[in-house]
mmCIF file of C-alpha atoms in Angstrom:
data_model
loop_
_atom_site.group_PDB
_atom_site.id
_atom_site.type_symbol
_atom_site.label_atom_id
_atom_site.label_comp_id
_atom_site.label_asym_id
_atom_site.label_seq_id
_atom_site.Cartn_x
_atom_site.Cartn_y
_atom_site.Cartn_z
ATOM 1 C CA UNK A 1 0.000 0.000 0.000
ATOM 2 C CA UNK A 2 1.194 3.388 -0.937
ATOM 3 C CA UNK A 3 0.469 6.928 0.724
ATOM 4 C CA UNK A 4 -2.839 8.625 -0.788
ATOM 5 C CA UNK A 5 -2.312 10.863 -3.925
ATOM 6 C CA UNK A 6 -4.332 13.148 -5.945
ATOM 7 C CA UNK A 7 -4.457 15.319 -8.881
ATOM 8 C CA UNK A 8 -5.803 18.848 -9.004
ATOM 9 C CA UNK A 9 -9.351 18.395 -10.387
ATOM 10 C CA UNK A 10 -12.115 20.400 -8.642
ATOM 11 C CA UNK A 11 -9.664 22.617 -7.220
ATOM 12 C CA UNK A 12 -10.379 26.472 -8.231
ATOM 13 C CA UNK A 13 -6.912 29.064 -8.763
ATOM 14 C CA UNK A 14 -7.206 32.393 -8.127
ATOM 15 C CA UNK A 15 -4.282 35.260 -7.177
ATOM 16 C CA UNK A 16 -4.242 36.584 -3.540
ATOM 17 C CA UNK A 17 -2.026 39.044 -3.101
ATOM 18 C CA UNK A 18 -1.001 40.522 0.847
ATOM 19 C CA UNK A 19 1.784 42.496 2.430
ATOM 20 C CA UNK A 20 3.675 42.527 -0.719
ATOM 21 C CA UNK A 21 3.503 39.620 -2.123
ATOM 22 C CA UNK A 22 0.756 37.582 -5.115
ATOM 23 C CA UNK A 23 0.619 33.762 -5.384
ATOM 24 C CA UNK A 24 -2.015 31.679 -6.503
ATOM 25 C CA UNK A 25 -4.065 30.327 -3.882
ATOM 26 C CA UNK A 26 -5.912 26.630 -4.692
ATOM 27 C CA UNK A 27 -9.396 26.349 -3.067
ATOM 28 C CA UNK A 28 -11.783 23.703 -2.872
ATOM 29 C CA UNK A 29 -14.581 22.214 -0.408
ATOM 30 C CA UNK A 30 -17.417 24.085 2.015
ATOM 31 C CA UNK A 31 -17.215 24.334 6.192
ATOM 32 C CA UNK A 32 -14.281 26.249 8.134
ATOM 33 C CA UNK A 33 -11.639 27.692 6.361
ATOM 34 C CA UNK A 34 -8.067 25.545 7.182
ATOM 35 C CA UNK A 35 -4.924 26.924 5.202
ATOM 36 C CA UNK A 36 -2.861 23.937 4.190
ATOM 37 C CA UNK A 37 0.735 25.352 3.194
ATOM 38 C CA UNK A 38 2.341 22.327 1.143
ATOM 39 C CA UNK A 39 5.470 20.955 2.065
ATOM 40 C CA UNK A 40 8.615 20.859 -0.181
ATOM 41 C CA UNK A 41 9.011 20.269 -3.264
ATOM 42 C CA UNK A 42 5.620 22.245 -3.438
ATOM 43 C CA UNK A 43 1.721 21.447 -4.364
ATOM 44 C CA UNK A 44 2.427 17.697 -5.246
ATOM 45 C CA UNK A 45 0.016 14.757 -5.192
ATOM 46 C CA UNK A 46 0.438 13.900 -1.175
ATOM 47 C CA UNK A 47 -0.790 17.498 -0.709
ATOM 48 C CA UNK A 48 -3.216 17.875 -2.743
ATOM 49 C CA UNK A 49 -4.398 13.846 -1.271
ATOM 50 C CA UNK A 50 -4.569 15.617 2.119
ATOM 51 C CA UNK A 51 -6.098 18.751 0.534
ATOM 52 C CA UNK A 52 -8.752 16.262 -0.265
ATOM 53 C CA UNK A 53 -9.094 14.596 2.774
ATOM 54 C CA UNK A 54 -9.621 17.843 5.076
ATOM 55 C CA UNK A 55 -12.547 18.691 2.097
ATOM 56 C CA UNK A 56 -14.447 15.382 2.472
ATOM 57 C CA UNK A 57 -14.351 16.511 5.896
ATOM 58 C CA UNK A 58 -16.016 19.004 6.002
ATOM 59 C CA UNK A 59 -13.634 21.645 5.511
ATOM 60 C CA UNK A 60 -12.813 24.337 2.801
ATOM 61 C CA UNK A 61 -9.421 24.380 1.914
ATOM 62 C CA UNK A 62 -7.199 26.844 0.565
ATOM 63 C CA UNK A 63 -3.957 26.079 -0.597
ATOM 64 C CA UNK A 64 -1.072 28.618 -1.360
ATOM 65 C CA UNK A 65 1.553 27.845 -4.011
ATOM 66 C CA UNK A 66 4.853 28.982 -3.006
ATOM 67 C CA UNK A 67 7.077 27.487 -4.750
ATOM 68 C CA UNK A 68 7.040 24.639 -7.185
ATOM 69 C CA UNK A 69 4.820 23.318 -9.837
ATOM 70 C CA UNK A 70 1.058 22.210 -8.354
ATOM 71 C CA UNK A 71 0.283 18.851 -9.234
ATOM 72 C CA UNK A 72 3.796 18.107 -10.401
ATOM 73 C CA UNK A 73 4.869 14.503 -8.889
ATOM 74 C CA UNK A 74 8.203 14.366 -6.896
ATOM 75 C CA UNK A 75 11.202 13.032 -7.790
ATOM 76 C CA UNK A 76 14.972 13.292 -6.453
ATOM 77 C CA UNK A 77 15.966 16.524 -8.739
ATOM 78 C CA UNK A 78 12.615 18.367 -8.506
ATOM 79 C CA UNK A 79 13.048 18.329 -4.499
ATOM 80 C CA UNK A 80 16.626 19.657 -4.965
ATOM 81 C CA UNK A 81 16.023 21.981 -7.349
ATOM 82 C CA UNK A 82 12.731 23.413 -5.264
ATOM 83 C CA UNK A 83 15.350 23.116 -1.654
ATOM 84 C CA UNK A 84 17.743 25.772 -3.612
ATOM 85 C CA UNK A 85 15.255 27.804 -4.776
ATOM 86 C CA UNK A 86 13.198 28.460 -1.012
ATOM 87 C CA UNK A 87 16.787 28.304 0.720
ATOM 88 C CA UNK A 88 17.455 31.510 -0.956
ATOM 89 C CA UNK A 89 14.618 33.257 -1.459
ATOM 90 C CA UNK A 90 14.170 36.267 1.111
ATOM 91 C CA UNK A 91 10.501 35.166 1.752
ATOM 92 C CA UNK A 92 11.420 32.050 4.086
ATOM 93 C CA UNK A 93 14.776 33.183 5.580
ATOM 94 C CA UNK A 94 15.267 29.042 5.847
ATOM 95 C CA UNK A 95 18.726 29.988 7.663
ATOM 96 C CA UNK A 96 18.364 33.071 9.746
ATOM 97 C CA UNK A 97 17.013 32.841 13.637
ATOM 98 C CA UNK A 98 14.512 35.243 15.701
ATOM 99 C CA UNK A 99 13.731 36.165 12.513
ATOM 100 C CA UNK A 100 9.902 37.440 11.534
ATOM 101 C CA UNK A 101 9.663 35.824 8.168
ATOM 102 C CA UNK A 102 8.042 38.299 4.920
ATOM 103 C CA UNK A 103 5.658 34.798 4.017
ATOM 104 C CA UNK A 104 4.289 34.834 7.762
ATOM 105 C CA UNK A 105 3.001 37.887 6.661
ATOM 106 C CA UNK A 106 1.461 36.762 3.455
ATOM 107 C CA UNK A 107 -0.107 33.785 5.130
ATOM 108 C CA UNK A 108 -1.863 35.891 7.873
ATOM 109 C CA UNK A 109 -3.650 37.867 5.252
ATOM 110 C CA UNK A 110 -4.881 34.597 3.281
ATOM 111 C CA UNK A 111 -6.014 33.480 6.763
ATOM 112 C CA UNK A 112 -7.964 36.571 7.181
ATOM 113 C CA UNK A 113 -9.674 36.422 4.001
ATOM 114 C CA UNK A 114 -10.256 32.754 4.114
ATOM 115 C CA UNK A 115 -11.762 33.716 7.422
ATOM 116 C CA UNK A 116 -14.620 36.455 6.120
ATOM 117 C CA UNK A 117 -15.214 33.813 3.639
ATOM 118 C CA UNK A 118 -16.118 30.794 5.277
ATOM 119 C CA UNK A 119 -18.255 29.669 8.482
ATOM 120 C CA UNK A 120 -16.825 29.293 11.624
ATOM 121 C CA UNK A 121 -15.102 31.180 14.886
ATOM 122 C CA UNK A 122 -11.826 31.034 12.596
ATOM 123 C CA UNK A 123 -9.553 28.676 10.720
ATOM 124 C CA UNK A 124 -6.721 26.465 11.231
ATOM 125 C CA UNK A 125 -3.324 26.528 9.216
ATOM 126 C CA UNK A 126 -1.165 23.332 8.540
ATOM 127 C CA UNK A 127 2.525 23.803 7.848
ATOM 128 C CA UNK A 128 4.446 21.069 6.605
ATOM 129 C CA UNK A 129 8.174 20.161 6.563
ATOM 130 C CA UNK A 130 10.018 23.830 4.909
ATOM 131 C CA UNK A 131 6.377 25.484 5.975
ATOM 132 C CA UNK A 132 6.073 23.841 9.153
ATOM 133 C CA UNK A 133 6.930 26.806 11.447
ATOM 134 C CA UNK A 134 5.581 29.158 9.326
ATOM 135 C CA UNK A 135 2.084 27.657 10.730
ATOM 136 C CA UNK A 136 2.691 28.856 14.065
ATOM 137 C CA UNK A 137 3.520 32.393 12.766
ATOM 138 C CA UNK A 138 0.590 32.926 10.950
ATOM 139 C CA UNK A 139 -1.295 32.117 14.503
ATOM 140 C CA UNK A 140 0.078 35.815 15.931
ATOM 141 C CA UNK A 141 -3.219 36.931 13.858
ATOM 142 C CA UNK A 142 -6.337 36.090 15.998
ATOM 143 C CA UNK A 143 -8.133 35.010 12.795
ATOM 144 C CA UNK A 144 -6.353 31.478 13.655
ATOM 145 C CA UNK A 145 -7.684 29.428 16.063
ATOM 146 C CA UNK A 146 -5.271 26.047 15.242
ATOM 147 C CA UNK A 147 -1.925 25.789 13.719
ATOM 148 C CA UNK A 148 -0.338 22.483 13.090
ATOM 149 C CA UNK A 149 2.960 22.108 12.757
ATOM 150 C CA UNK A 150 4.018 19.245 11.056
ATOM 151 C CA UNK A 151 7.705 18.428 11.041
ATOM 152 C CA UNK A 152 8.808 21.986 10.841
ATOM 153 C CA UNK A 153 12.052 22.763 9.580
ATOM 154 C CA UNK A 154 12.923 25.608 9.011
ATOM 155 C CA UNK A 155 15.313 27.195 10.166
ATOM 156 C CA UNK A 156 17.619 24.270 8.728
ATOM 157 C CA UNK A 157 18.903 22.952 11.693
ATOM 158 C CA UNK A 158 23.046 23.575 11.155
ATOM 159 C CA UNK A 159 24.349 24.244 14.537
ATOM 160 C CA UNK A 160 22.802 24.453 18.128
ATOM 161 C CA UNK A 161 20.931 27.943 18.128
ATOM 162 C CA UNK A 162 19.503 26.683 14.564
ATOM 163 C CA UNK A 163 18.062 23.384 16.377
ATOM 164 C CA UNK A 164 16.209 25.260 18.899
ATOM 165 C CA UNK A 165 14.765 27.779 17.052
ATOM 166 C CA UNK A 166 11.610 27.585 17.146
ATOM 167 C CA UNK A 167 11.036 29.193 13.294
ATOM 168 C CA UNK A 168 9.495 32.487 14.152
ATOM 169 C CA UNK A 169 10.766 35.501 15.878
ATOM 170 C CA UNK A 170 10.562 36.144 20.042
ATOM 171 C CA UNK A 171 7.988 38.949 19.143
ATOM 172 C CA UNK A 172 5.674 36.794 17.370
ATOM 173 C CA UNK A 173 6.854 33.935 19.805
ATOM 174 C CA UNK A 174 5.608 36.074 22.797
ATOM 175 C CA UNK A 175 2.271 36.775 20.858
ATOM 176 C CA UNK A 176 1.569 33.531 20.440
ATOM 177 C CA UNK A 177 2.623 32.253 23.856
ATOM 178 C CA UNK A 178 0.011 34.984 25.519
ATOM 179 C CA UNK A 179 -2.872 34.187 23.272
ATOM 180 C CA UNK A 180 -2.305 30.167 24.089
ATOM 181 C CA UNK A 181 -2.217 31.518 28.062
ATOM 182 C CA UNK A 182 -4.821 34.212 27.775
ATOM 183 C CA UNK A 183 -7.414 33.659 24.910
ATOM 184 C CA UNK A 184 -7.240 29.775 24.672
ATOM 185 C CA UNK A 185 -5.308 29.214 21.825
ATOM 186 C CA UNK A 186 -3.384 25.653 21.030
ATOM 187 C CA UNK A 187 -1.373 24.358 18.942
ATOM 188 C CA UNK A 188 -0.641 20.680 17.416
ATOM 189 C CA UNK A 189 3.034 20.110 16.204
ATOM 190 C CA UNK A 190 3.721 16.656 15.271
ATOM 191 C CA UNK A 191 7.468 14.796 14.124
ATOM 192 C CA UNK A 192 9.118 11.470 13.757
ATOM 193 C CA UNK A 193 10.863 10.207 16.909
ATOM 194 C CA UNK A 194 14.493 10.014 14.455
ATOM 195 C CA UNK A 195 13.580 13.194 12.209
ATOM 196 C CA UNK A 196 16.823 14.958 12.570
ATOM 197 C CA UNK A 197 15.717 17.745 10.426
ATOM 198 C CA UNK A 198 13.268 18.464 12.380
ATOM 199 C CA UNK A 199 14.931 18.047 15.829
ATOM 200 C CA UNK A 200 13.464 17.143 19.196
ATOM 201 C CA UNK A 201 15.298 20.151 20.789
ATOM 202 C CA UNK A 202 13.117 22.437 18.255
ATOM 203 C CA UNK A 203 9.324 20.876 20.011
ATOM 204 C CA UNK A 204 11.282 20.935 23.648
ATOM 205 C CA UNK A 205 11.232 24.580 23.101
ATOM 206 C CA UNK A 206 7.895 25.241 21.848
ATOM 207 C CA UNK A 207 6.679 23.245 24.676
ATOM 208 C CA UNK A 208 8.677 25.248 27.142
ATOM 209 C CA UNK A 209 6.733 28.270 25.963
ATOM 210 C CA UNK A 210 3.603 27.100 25.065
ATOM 211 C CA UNK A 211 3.005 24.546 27.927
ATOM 212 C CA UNK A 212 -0.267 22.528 27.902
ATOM 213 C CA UNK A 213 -1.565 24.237 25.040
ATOM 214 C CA UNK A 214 0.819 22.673 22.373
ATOM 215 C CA UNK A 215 -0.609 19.038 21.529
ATOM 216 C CA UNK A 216 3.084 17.154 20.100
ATOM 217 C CA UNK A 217 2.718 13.853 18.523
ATOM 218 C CA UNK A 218 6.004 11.784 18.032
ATOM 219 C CA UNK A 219 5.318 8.754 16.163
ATOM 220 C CA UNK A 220 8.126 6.699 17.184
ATOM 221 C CA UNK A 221 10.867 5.813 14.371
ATOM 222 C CA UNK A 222 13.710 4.159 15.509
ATOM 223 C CA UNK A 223 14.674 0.410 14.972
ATOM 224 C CA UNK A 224 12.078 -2.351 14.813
ATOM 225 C CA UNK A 225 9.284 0.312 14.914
ATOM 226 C CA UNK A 226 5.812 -0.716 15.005
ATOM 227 C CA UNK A 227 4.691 1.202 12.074
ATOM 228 C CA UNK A 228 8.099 -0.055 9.738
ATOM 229 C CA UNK A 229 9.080 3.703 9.184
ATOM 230 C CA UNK A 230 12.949 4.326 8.159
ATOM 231 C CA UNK A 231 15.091 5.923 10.236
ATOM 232 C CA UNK A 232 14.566 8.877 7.384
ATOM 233 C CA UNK A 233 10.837 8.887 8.019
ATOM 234 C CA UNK A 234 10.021 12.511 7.624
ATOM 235 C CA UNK A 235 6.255 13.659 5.798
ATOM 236 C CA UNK A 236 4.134 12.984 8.490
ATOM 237 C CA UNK A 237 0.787 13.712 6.869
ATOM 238 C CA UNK A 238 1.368 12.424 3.609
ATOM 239 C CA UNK A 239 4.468 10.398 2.381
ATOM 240 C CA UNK A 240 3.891 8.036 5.541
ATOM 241 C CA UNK A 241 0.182 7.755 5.400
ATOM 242 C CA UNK A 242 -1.302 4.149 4.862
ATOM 243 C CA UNK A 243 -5.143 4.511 5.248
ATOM 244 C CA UNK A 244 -5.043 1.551 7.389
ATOM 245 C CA UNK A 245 -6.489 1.782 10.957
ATOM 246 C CA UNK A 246 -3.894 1.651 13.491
ATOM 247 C CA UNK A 247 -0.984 2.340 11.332
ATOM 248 C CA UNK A 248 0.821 5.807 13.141
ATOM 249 C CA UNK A 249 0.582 8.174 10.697
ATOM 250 C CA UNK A 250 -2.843 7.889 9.512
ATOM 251 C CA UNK A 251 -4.004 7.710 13.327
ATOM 252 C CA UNK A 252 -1.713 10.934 13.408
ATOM 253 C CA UNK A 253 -3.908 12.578 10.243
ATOM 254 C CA UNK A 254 -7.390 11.675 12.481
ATOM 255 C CA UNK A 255 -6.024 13.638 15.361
ATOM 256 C CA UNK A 256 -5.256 16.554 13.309
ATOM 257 C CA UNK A 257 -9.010 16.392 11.751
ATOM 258 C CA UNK A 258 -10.192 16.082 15.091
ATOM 259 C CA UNK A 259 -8.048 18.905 16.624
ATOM 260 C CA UNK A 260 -9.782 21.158 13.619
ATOM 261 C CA UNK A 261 -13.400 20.314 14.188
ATOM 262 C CA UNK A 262 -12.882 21.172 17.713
ATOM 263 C CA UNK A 263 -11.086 23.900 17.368
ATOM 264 C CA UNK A 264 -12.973 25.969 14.608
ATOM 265 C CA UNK A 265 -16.862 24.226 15.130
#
């Protein structure tokens, strides 16, 4: 069995453009509004599968192309080429720490508008992999009720202060920290037990800061794991996902449905 894949029919494109910069933003499906930022190399088949997924339930999804060809399927050079490309582009700052990123910016807008457009208290943002981080940044704007992280990383972890970064800067940080004590916000952030690019130091942080109100879900990767992962096991929500009940990941994609129903209903 193979992770879930789909192609981009019934998805609608339109341009959004906010705090400087335009991409096309792919939308599909009725109920609360969830931002799904797709992971590296960009809008590829696993993404738009989940895209898919969070519409049949119940959800409308809007998904912002930031790099890469949508509905392009990966392979080995497209990933590289798509790595060099976002490591150097001034919109994701993929090296720099304590640093307020330009696309957190962006992605607070979209989750504004998605929000005056769809039912709701507000909507939830997943970040994936180069985008994971950027989730929790967009959840300084009160518009979003429940980021998920999943295996953020970004900044690339080269060094010590790069590992415990937690992707956004100690502004936003504090915002986010005060609405989680003060107005009830939480957050889901979710990793492979032997994902050293996105490393364990990184959700020690977060948890530091955010206490109770950050959800983490390690699915456990190291030798003779029950789910068979490799040791490289990385995509959480999409490259890992068997539809199967009781296999990790998919159990891991239920609890992130669940934590949006609750959170946005």
């Amino acid at each position: 069995m193979t992770a879930p894949e789909a192609d981009l029919s019934g998805w609608s494109v339109a341009p959004f453009a906010g705090d400087g910069y335009t991409h096309d933003v792919y939308r599909k499906g009725s109920g609360p509004g969830v931002v799904l930022i797709p992971e590296i190399p960009g809008i590829h088949p696993g993404v738009l599968a989940l895209g898919n997924h969070l519409v049949d339930n119940g959800f409308t999804v809007a998904i912002p192309s930031l790099f890469g060809t949508p509905g392009r399927a990966k392979t080995g050079g497209y990933i590289l080429t798509s790595i060099a490309r976002a490591c150097v582009a001034r919109e994701f700052a993929a090296f720099a720490t304590n640093k307020q990123r330009p696309v957190s910016m962006f992605l607070r807008a979209l989750a504004r508008d998605l929000n005056a457009s769809t039912p709701g208290r507000g909507v939830g943002v997943i970040g994936q992999c180069f985008t994971g981080g950027f989730a929790l940044a967009a959840a300084v704007d009160d518009s979003v009720l429940a980021p998920v992280l999943s295996q953020p990383s970004v900044p690339l972890p080269l060094g010590r202060a790069r590992r415990v970064d937690p992707g956004l800067s100690e502004p936003e940080l504090a915002a986010v920290a005060d609405r989680c004590a003060n107005d009830g916000l939480c957050a889901m952030g979710l990793r492979f037990s032997e994902d050293n690019v996105v490393p364990r130091e990184r959700f020690a942080a977060l948890k530091e800061r955010l206490g109770d109100a950050f959800e983490v879900i390690e699915i456990d990767s190291g030798p003779g794991n029950a789910g068979g992962f490799a040791k490289g096991a990385h995509s959480v929500l999409t490259d890992e996902v068997r539809e199967v009940d009781g296999h990790p990941a998919y159990e891991a994609r239920k609890r992130v449905v669940e934590f949006l129903a609750q959170r946005l209903s």
